[in-house]
mmCIF file of C-alpha atoms in Angstrom:
data_model
loop_
_atom_site.group_PDB
_atom_site.id
_atom_site.type_symbol
_atom_site.label_atom_id
_atom_site.label_comp_id
_atom_site.label_asym_id
_atom_site.label_seq_id
_atom_site.Cartn_x
_atom_site.Cartn_y
_atom_site.Cartn_z
ATOM 1 C CA MET N 1 -37.013 -26.267 -21.886
ATOM 2 C CA SER N 2 -34.180 -24.360 -23.489
ATOM 3 C CA ALA N 3 -32.893 -21.338 -21.581
ATOM 4 C CA GLY N 4 -32.254 -19.527 -24.836
ATOM 5 C CA PRO N 5 -29.148 -17.573 -25.751
ATOM 6 C CA ARG N 6 -27.280 -15.818 -22.969
ATOM 7 C CA PHE N 7 -27.723 -12.062 -22.897
ATOM 8 C CA GLU N 8 -24.473 -10.284 -23.787
ATOM 9 C CA ARG N 9 -23.952 -6.937 -22.143
ATOM 10 C CA PRO N 10 -22.164 -4.394 -24.326
ATOM 11 C CA THR N 11 -18.688 -3.224 -23.377
ATOM 12 C CA PRO N 12 -18.674 0.491 -22.494
ATOM 13 C CA ASN N 13 -17.273 2.493 -25.362
ATOM 14 C CA ALA N 14 -14.875 5.361 -24.699
ATOM 15 C CA PHE N 15 -15.845 7.270 -27.859
ATOM 16 C CA GLU N 16 -19.524 7.167 -26.946
ATOM 17 C CA ALA N 17 -18.669 8.191 -23.403
ATOM 18 C CA ARG N 18 -16.848 11.311 -24.556
ATOM 19 C CA GLU N 19 -19.883 12.272 -26.601
ATOM 20 C CA ALA N 20 -22.610 11.504 -24.056
ATOM 21 C CA LEU N 21 -21.325 12.095 -20.518
ATOM 22 C CA ARG N 22 -21.939 15.481 -18.952
ATOM 23 C CA THR N 23 -21.442 15.489 -15.162
ATOM 24 C CA VAL N 24 -19.019 14.033 -12.624
ATOM 25 C CA ARG N 25 -21.770 11.593 -11.637
ATOM 26 C CA ASP N 26 -22.112 10.494 -15.280
ATOM 27 C CA VAL N 27 -18.386 9.897 -15.617
ATOM 28 C CA LEU N 28 -18.204 7.982 -12.344
ATOM 29 C CA ARG N 29 -21.097 5.704 -13.296
ATOM 30 C CA TRP N 30 -19.537 4.975 -16.687
ATOM 31 C CA SER N 31 -16.128 4.380 -15.102
ATOM 32 C CA VAL N 32 -17.490 1.809 -12.673
ATOM 33 C CA THR N 33 -19.211 -0.045 -15.513
ATOM 34 C CA ARG N 34 -16.073 0.120 -17.671
ATOM 35 C CA MET N 35 -13.856 -1.310 -14.929
ATOM 36 C CA ALA N 36 -16.359 -4.061 -14.166
ATOM 37 C CA ALA N 37 -16.360 -5.050 -17.845
ATOM 38 C CA ALA N 38 -12.548 -5.089 -17.858
ATOM 39 C CA ASP N 39 -12.444 -7.202 -14.675
ATOM 40 C CA VAL N 40 -9.711 -5.031 -13.166
ATOM 41 C CA ALA N 41 -8.252 -5.966 -9.779
ATOM 42 C CA PHE N 42 -8.151 -3.652 -6.776
ATOM 43 C CA GLY N 43 -6.228 -3.538 -3.525
ATOM 44 C CA HIS N 44 -3.687 -0.771 -4.135
ATOM 45 C CA GLY N 45 -5.423 1.781 -1.951
ATOM 46 C CA THR N 46 -9.028 1.121 -2.952
ATOM 47 C CA ALA N 47 -11.262 -1.905 -2.439
ATOM 48 C CA ASP N 48 -13.770 -1.607 -5.285
ATOM 49 C CA ALA N 49 -14.568 0.012 -8.624
ATOM 50 C CA TRP N 50 -16.502 2.936 -7.128
ATOM 51 C CA ASP N 51 -13.670 4.096 -4.887
ATOM 52 C CA GLU N 52 -11.123 3.625 -7.652
ATOM 53 C CA ALA N 53 -13.246 5.549 -10.149
ATOM 54 C CA ALA N 54 -13.740 8.397 -7.674
ATOM 55 C CA TRP N 55 -9.985 8.596 -7.056
ATOM 56 C CA LEU N 56 -9.063 8.624 -10.748
ATOM 57 C CA VAL N 57 -11.808 10.967 -11.920
ATOM 58 C CA LEU N 58 -11.162 13.505 -9.158
ATOM 59 C CA TRP N 59 -7.428 13.325 -9.831
ATOM 60 C CA SER N 60 -7.993 13.986 -13.538
ATOM 61 C CA LEU N 61 -10.057 17.062 -12.584
ATOM 62 C CA ARG N 62 -7.390 18.312 -10.123
ATOM 63 C CA LEU N 63 -9.876 18.027 -7.277
ATOM 64 C CA PRO N 64 -9.091 16.812 -3.734
ATOM 65 C CA PRO N 65 -9.721 13.067 -3.371
ATOM 66 C CA GLU N 66 -11.799 13.383 -0.201
ATOM 67 C CA ARG N 67 -14.383 15.891 -1.521
ATOM 68 C CA LEU N 68 -16.620 13.984 -3.937
ATOM 69 C CA GLU N 69 -20.162 14.867 -2.817
ATOM 70 C CA PRO N 70 -20.028 18.638 -3.517
ATOM 71 C CA VAL N 71 -19.060 18.104 -7.171
ATOM 72 C CA LEU N 72 -21.105 15.041 -8.130
ATOM 73 C CA ASP N 73 -23.555 17.003 -10.269
ATOM 74 C CA ALA N 74 -21.066 19.540 -11.602
ATOM 75 C CA ARG N 75 -21.127 19.758 -15.391
ATOM 76 C CA LEU N 76 -17.834 19.086 -17.112
ATOM 77 C CA ALA N 77 -16.249 20.672 -20.150
ATOM 78 C CA PRO N 78 -15.770 18.253 -23.080
ATOM 79 C CA SER N 79 -12.004 18.295 -22.510
ATOM 80 C CA GLU N 80 -12.510 17.293 -18.869
ATOM 81 C CA VAL N 81 -14.743 14.393 -19.845
ATOM 82 C CA ALA N 82 -12.190 13.298 -22.446
ATOM 83 C CA SER N 83 -9.354 13.439 -19.904
ATOM 84 C CA ALA N 84 -11.200 11.396 -17.275
ATOM 85 C CA VAL N 85 -12.381 8.800 -19.801
ATOM 86 C CA ALA N 86 -8.860 8.456 -21.215
ATOM 87 C CA LEU N 87 -7.449 7.803 -17.754
ATOM 88 C CA ILE N 88 -10.072 5.149 -17.008
ATOM 89 C CA GLU N 89 -9.342 3.541 -20.379
ATOM 90 C CA ARG N 90 -5.644 3.336 -19.503
ATOM 91 C CA ARG N 91 -6.531 1.738 -16.185
ATOM 92 C CA CYS N 92 -8.626 -0.903 -17.933
ATOM 93 C CA VAL N 93 -6.352 -1.606 -20.897
ATOM 94 C CA GLU N 94 -2.902 -1.391 -19.301
ATOM 95 C CA ARG N 95 -3.988 -2.949 -15.974
ATOM 96 C CA LEU N 96 -1.582 -0.790 -13.989
ATOM 97 C CA PRO N 97 -2.277 0.231 -10.390
ATOM 98 C CA ALA N 98 -3.995 3.611 -10.298
ATOM 99 C CA ALA N 99 -1.099 5.053 -8.287
ATOM 100 C CA TYR N 100 1.303 4.312 -11.138
ATOM 101 C CA LEU N 101 -0.967 6.181 -13.555
ATOM 102 C CA THR N 102 -1.313 9.248 -11.339
ATOM 103 C CA GLY N 103 2.189 9.152 -9.851
ATOM 104 C CA GLU N 104 0.868 9.432 -6.309
ATOM 105 C CA ALA N 105 -0.749 7.372 -3.580
ATOM 106 C CA TRP N 106 -2.559 8.294 -0.372
ATOM 107 C CA LEU N 107 -2.038 6.336 2.828
ATOM 108 C CA ARG N 108 -3.858 7.369 6.019
ATOM 109 C CA GLY N 109 -4.467 10.767 4.454
ATOM 110 C CA VAL N 110 -0.792 11.326 3.616
ATOM 111 C CA ARG N 111 0.351 11.799 0.024
ATOM 112 C CA PHE N 112 3.295 9.844 -1.373
ATOM 113 C CA LEU N 113 4.927 9.760 -4.781
ATOM 114 C CA SER N 114 4.450 6.347 -6.370
ATOM 115 C CA ASP N 115 5.831 4.638 -9.470
ATOM 116 C CA PRO N 116 7.066 1.166 -10.524
ATOM 117 C CA ARG N 117 10.351 1.556 -8.635
ATOM 118 C CA ALA N 118 8.582 0.361 -5.474
ATOM 119 C CA LEU N 119 5.358 -1.212 -4.279
ATOM 120 C CA VAL N 120 2.338 1.052 -4.119
ATOM 121 C CA PRO N 121 2.240 2.159 -0.441
ATOM 122 C CA ARG N 122 -0.616 0.332 1.268
ATOM 123 C CA SER N 123 0.769 -1.483 4.314
ATOM 124 C CA PRO N 124 -1.721 -1.808 7.191
ATOM 125 C CA ILE N 125 1.184 -0.991 9.499
ATOM 126 C CA ALA N 126 0.361 2.597 8.521
ATOM 127 C CA GLU N 127 -2.885 2.265 10.465
ATOM 128 C CA LEU N 128 -0.942 1.318 13.605
ATOM 129 C CA LEU N 129 1.319 4.347 13.186
ATOM 130 C CA ASP N 130 -1.697 6.601 12.768
ATOM 131 C CA THR N 131 -3.562 5.400 15.878
ATOM 132 C CA ASP N 132 -2.795 4.474 19.469
ATOM 133 C CA ALA N 133 -2.494 0.755 18.655
ATOM 134 C CA LEU N 134 1.126 0.541 19.805
ATOM 135 C CA ASP N 135 0.624 2.617 22.956
ATOM 136 C CA PRO N 136 0.397 -0.422 25.278
ATOM 137 C CA TRP N 137 4.032 -1.139 24.387
ATOM 138 C CA LEU N 138 5.236 2.385 23.528
ATOM 139 C CA PRO N 139 3.080 4.667 25.707
ATOM 140 C CA ASP N 140 5.157 7.821 25.227
ATOM 141 C CA PRO N 141 5.819 8.790 21.587
ATOM 142 C CA LEU N 142 8.530 11.219 22.730
ATOM 143 C CA ALA N 143 10.434 8.371 24.406
ATOM 144 C CA VAL N 144 10.947 6.532 21.112
ATOM 145 C CA GLY N 145 14.461 7.464 20.058
ATOM 146 C CA ARG N 146 15.285 5.240 17.085
ATOM 147 C CA VAL N 147 13.027 3.598 14.498
ATOM 148 C CA LEU N 148 13.932 1.323 11.588
ATOM 149 C CA ASP N 149 11.731 0.778 8.545
ATOM 150 C CA LEU N 150 13.165 -2.453 7.158
ATOM 151 C CA CYS N 151 12.335 -3.121 3.486
ATOM 152 C CA THR N 152 11.286 0.510 3.247
ATOM 153 C CA GLY N 153 10.464 0.555 -0.471
ATOM 154 C CA GLY N 154 9.257 4.053 -1.310
ATOM 155 C CA GLY N 155 9.732 5.194 2.276
ATOM 156 C CA GLY N 156 6.088 5.477 3.315
ATOM 157 C CA LEU N 157 6.320 3.753 6.694
ATOM 158 C CA ALA N 158 9.549 5.562 7.560
ATOM 159 C CA ILE N 159 7.795 8.882 6.968
ATOM 160 C CA LEU N 160 4.711 7.900 8.952
ATOM 161 C CA ALA N 161 6.937 6.683 11.800
ATOM 162 C CA ALA N 162 8.787 10.010 11.834
ATOM 163 C CA ARG N 163 5.439 11.810 12.074
ATOM 164 C CA ARG N 164 4.213 9.523 14.882
ATOM 165 C CA TYR N 165 7.425 9.699 16.922
ATOM 166 C CA PRO N 166 8.621 13.304 16.651
ATOM 167 C CA ALA N 167 11.750 12.800 18.783
ATOM 168 C CA ALA N 168 12.961 9.755 16.861
ATOM 169 C CA THR N 169 15.629 9.430 14.251
ATOM 170 C CA VAL N 170 14.478 7.016 11.552
ATOM 171 C CA VAL N 171 16.380 4.719 9.202
ATOM 172 C CA GLY N 172 14.838 3.321 6.029
ATOM 173 C CA ALA N 173 16.711 0.309 4.630
ATOM 174 C CA ASP N 174 16.193 -1.583 1.387
ATOM 175 C CA LEU N 175 18.116 -3.713 -1.087
ATOM 176 C CA SER N 176 16.721 -1.888 -4.134
ATOM 177 C CA ALA N 177 18.536 1.230 -5.310
ATOM 178 C CA ASP N 178 15.492 2.190 -7.384
ATOM 179 C CA ALA N 179 13.182 1.968 -4.373
ATOM 180 C CA LEU N 180 15.559 4.048 -2.268
ATOM 181 C CA ALA N 181 15.689 6.716 -4.985
ATOM 182 C CA LEU N 182 11.905 6.994 -4.784
ATOM 183 C CA ALA N 183 12.088 6.986 -0.984
ATOM 184 C CA ALA N 184 14.518 9.916 -1.133
ATOM 185 C CA GLU N 185 12.008 11.865 -3.219
ATOM 186 C CA ASN N 186 9.273 11.159 -0.668
ATOM 187 C CA VAL N 187 11.489 12.116 2.263
ATOM 188 C CA ALA N 188 12.258 15.407 0.499
ATOM 189 C CA LEU N 189 8.558 15.925 -0.273
ATOM 190 C CA HIS N 190 7.782 15.780 3.445
ATOM 191 C CA GLY N 191 10.799 17.810 4.524
ATOM 192 C CA LEU N 192 12.197 15.021 6.705
ATOM 193 C CA GLY N 193 15.720 14.771 5.337
ATOM 194 C CA ALA N 194 17.222 15.790 8.680
ATOM 195 C CA ARG N 195 15.476 12.934 10.532
ATOM 196 C CA ILE N 196 15.315 10.053 8.053
ATOM 197 C CA ALA N 197 18.449 8.305 6.784
ATOM 198 C CA LEU N 198 18.152 5.920 3.825
ATOM 199 C CA ARG N 199 20.555 2.995 3.521
ATOM 200 C CA ARG N 200 21.018 0.263 0.976
ATOM 201 C CA GLY N 201 21.751 -3.340 1.812
ATOM 202 C CA ASP N 202 20.423 -6.841 2.419
ATOM 203 C CA LEU N 203 17.985 -6.854 5.340
ATOM 204 C CA TRP N 204 19.896 -6.197 8.598
ATOM 205 C CA ALA N 205 23.266 -5.534 6.948
ATOM 206 C CA PRO N 206 22.901 -1.723 6.644
ATOM 207 C CA VAL N 207 22.245 -1.402 10.403
ATOM 208 C CA ALA N 208 24.855 -3.761 11.828
ATOM 209 C CA ASP N 209 25.740 -2.958 15.452
ATOM 210 C CA GLU N 210 22.778 -0.555 15.807
ATOM 211 C CA ALA N 211 19.763 -0.957 18.081
ATOM 212 C CA PHE N 212 16.233 0.395 17.657
ATOM 213 C CA ASP N 213 13.249 0.950 19.904
ATOM 214 C CA LEU N 214 10.909 0.031 17.066
ATOM 215 C CA VAL N 215 11.381 -1.872 13.825
ATOM 216 C CA VAL N 216 8.531 -1.913 11.298
ATOM 217 C CA CYS N 217 8.785 -4.185 8.307
ATOM 218 C CA ASN N 218 6.660 -5.016 5.268
ATOM 219 C CA PRO N 219 8.848 -7.712 3.691
ATOM 220 C CA PRO N 220 8.298 -9.920 0.652
ATOM 221 C CA TYR N 221 5.990 -12.618 2.041
ATOM 222 C CA VAL N 222 3.655 -13.854 -0.723
ATOM 223 C CA ASN N 223 3.887 -17.632 -1.115
ATOM 224 C CA ALA N 224 4.756 -19.184 -4.480
ATOM 225 C CA GLU N 225 1.257 -20.503 -5.207
ATOM 226 C CA SER N 226 -0.268 -17.070 -4.619
ATOM 227 C CA MET N 227 2.461 -15.382 -6.679
ATOM 228 C CA ALA N 228 1.537 -17.575 -9.652
ATOM 229 C CA ALA N 229 -2.077 -16.375 -9.438
ATOM 230 C CA LEU N 230 -1.446 -12.626 -9.104
ATOM 231 C CA PRO N 231 -3.506 -10.363 -11.410
ATOM 232 C CA PRO N 232 -1.732 -7.965 -13.808
ATOM 233 C CA GLU N 233 -1.926 -4.997 -11.427
ATOM 234 C CA TYR N 234 0.296 -6.823 -8.938
ATOM 235 C CA LEU N 235 2.615 -8.145 -11.632
ATOM 236 C CA ALA N 236 3.304 -4.512 -12.561
ATOM 237 C CA GLU N 237 4.994 -4.034 -9.183
ATOM 238 C CA PRO N 238 8.576 -5.103 -8.355
ATOM 239 C CA GLN N 239 8.274 -8.860 -7.939
ATOM 240 C CA GLY N 240 11.245 -9.043 -5.607
ATOM 241 C CA ALA N 241 9.279 -6.958 -3.116
ATOM 242 C CA LEU N 242 6.385 -9.437 -3.121
ATOM 243 C CA GLY N 243 7.578 -13.043 -3.417
ATOM 244 C CA GLY N 244 8.739 -14.803 -0.256
ATOM 245 C CA GLY N 245 9.474 -18.322 -1.532
ATOM 246 C CA SER N 246 7.434 -21.495 -1.406
ATOM 247 C CA ASP N 247 5.689 -20.685 1.891
ATOM 248 C CA GLY N 248 6.311 -16.926 1.811
ATOM 249 C CA MET N 249 8.592 -17.107 4.845
ATOM 250 C CA ASP N 250 12.080 -17.112 3.258
ATOM 251 C CA LEU N 251 12.925 -13.529 4.232
ATOM 252 C CA VAL N 252 10.691 -13.532 7.294
ATOM 253 C CA ARG N 253 12.838 -16.305 8.804
ATOM 254 C CA ARG N 254 15.957 -14.196 8.328
ATOM 255 C CA ILE N 255 14.251 -11.115 9.744
ATOM 256 C CA VAL N 256 13.095 -12.900 12.892
ATOM 257 C CA ALA N 257 16.466 -14.613 13.332
ATOM 258 C CA GLY N 258 18.344 -11.295 13.299
ATOM 259 C CA ALA N 259 15.838 -9.092 15.098
ATOM 260 C CA ARG N 260 16.879 -9.533 18.729
ATOM 261 C CA ALA N 261 20.374 -8.208 18.057
ATOM 262 C CA ARG N 262 18.936 -5.073 16.416
ATOM 263 C CA LEU N 263 16.399 -4.207 19.112
ATOM 264 C CA ALA N 264 17.086 -2.083 22.163
ATOM 265 C CA PRO N 265 15.881 -3.376 25.554
ATOM 266 C CA GLY N 266 12.089 -3.312 25.439
ATOM 267 C CA GLY N 267 12.219 -2.953 21.655
ATOM 268 C CA LEU N 268 9.518 -4.168 19.280
ATOM 269 C CA LEU N 269 9.386 -5.721 15.825
ATOM 270 C CA VAL N 270 6.131 -5.044 13.969
ATOM 271 C CA LEU N 271 5.997 -7.360 10.967
ATOM 272 C CA GLU N 272 3.434 -7.545 8.183
ATOM 273 C CA ILE N 273 2.600 -11.072 6.996
ATOM 274 C CA GLY N 274 -0.584 -10.411 5.004
ATOM 275 C CA HIS N 275 -2.601 -13.557 4.325
ATOM 276 C CA GLU N 276 0.252 -15.842 5.375
ATOM 277 C CA ALA N 277 -0.739 -16.403 9.018
ATOM 278 C CA PRO N 278 -0.936 -20.215 8.653
ATOM 279 C CA HIS N 279 2.527 -20.296 7.087
ATOM 280 C CA PHE N 280 3.910 -17.956 9.746
ATOM 281 C CA GLU N 281 2.547 -20.059 12.581
ATOM 282 C CA ALA N 282 3.929 -23.231 10.998
ATOM 283 C CA ALA N 283 7.355 -21.654 10.466
ATOM 284 C CA PHE N 284 7.615 -20.259 14.006
ATOM 285 C CA GLU N 285 5.939 -22.854 16.157
ATOM 286 C CA GLY N 286 6.560 -22.025 19.800
ATOM 287 C CA LEU N 287 7.487 -18.394 19.168
ATOM 288 C CA GLU N 288 5.624 -15.957 21.394
ATOM 289 C CA PHE N 289 3.987 -13.141 19.407
ATOM 290 C CA THR N 290 0.870 -10.978 19.292
ATOM 291 C CA TYR N 291 -1.440 -10.352 16.356
ATOM 292 C CA LEU N 292 -2.306 -6.666 15.928
ATOM 293 C CA PRO N 293 -5.806 -6.261 14.440
ATOM 294 C CA THR N 294 -6.337 -3.698 11.688
ATOM 295 C CA GLU N 295 -9.248 -2.703 9.480
ATOM 296 C CA GLY N 296 -8.101 -5.282 6.926
ATOM 297 C CA GLY N 297 -8.000 -8.250 9.285
ATOM 298 C CA ASP N 298 -7.027 -9.562 12.690
ATOM 299 C CA ASP N 299 -4.003 -11.683 11.753
ATOM 300 C CA ARG N 300 -2.067 -9.766 9.099
ATOM 301 C CA ILE N 301 0.459 -8.067 11.382
ATOM 302 C CA VAL N 302 2.463 -9.640 14.168
ATOM 303 C CA LEU N 303 4.214 -7.904 17.045
ATOM 304 C CA LEU N 304 7.309 -9.522 18.539
ATOM 305 C CA GLU N 305 8.944 -8.273 21.707
ATOM 306 C CA ARG N 306 12.722 -8.385 22.012
ATOM 307 C CA ASP N 307 12.818 -10.706 24.998
ATOM 308 C CA ALA N 308 10.623 -13.282 23.236
ATOM 309 C CA LEU N 309 12.842 -13.467 20.170
ATOM 310 C CA PRO N 310 15.408 -16.229 19.654
#
C-alpha cells in the first residue's frame, strides 16, 4: 500500500506574523516554530529554541531576560511585534549567534558585551567560579592572590574570577588584539580596571617569570573532524579560538607543558576540554588530574595541581 505524498509543513512567514501576532506568548510560539523550520543551532548560552526565542524577544522589548512569566500575555504594539519578528528573522537567515545580534551575552547572571571579535562567553568554568566547586583546593577566597585567565577572549572568566576572589589581582592574556579590545570594554563595564590587567601574547609568553595561585583556561580544543562539521553559528566565531588541530590537543599540550613554571606552590590549572576527553586522556596518559563535573557534563573540565604537572 502506498503511503501517499509526504505532508509538507509551511514555513512560518514573517509578513503574516507581523499582521497576526498580538501577545508576547504569540510571538514566542511563532519564533520557536520559525527557528525549528530554519534548523538553527544552539549552544551559545541557550540549549533550545524556546530559551533562545525568550531571550531574543525579551531583548527586543527591552525587558529583563529572567522575567518572562509576568509578561507572557501582554499585548504588543504593532511596532513591537515587527521588531521582535525582524530579530528572529535575522537569527534564522543570517545564522549568527544570538549574542552577536544583541551585542550582549549573559553568563551565570552576569552581563558581558559580545561581538565577533571573540567567542560568545559560555565556558562552564564560569559555573565553578560561581559556586564552591574549587573550595576543596582553594578554601579561602581571600587567600587567592593572583589569577590568570589564559586565552581570555572577551574577558568573561577574568571578570568572574575577580568577583569570586576579591583580594586577587587578575591577568587576562590572549593572542588576539581584537579579543583583548573587547575584553577591555568588558573590564571597563564592570569597573575592574584597577584589578584586571590585559596582556597580548602567545599562551604563556605574556606572563613569563610570574606565578599564579589559579590559572583558568578555555583554549582552542575542537578536533579537526568536529571543526569540519560545525554549523554556521559556530563558523561565525573566530576560528582560531576554536580549532585545536587534528586531535584538538595542539595548544593543550603546550599549556600543560608550561603550566608548572607559572603556578605558585599549591597552584591549580583549571582547563576546559569540552567533548575532547578521549583525546585528552590519550595525549596525557599517566598524568594525574581530576575531572570537575558541571551542569553540562562530568568530563569537560580538568583540574591539574602544580605538583602533578611535568
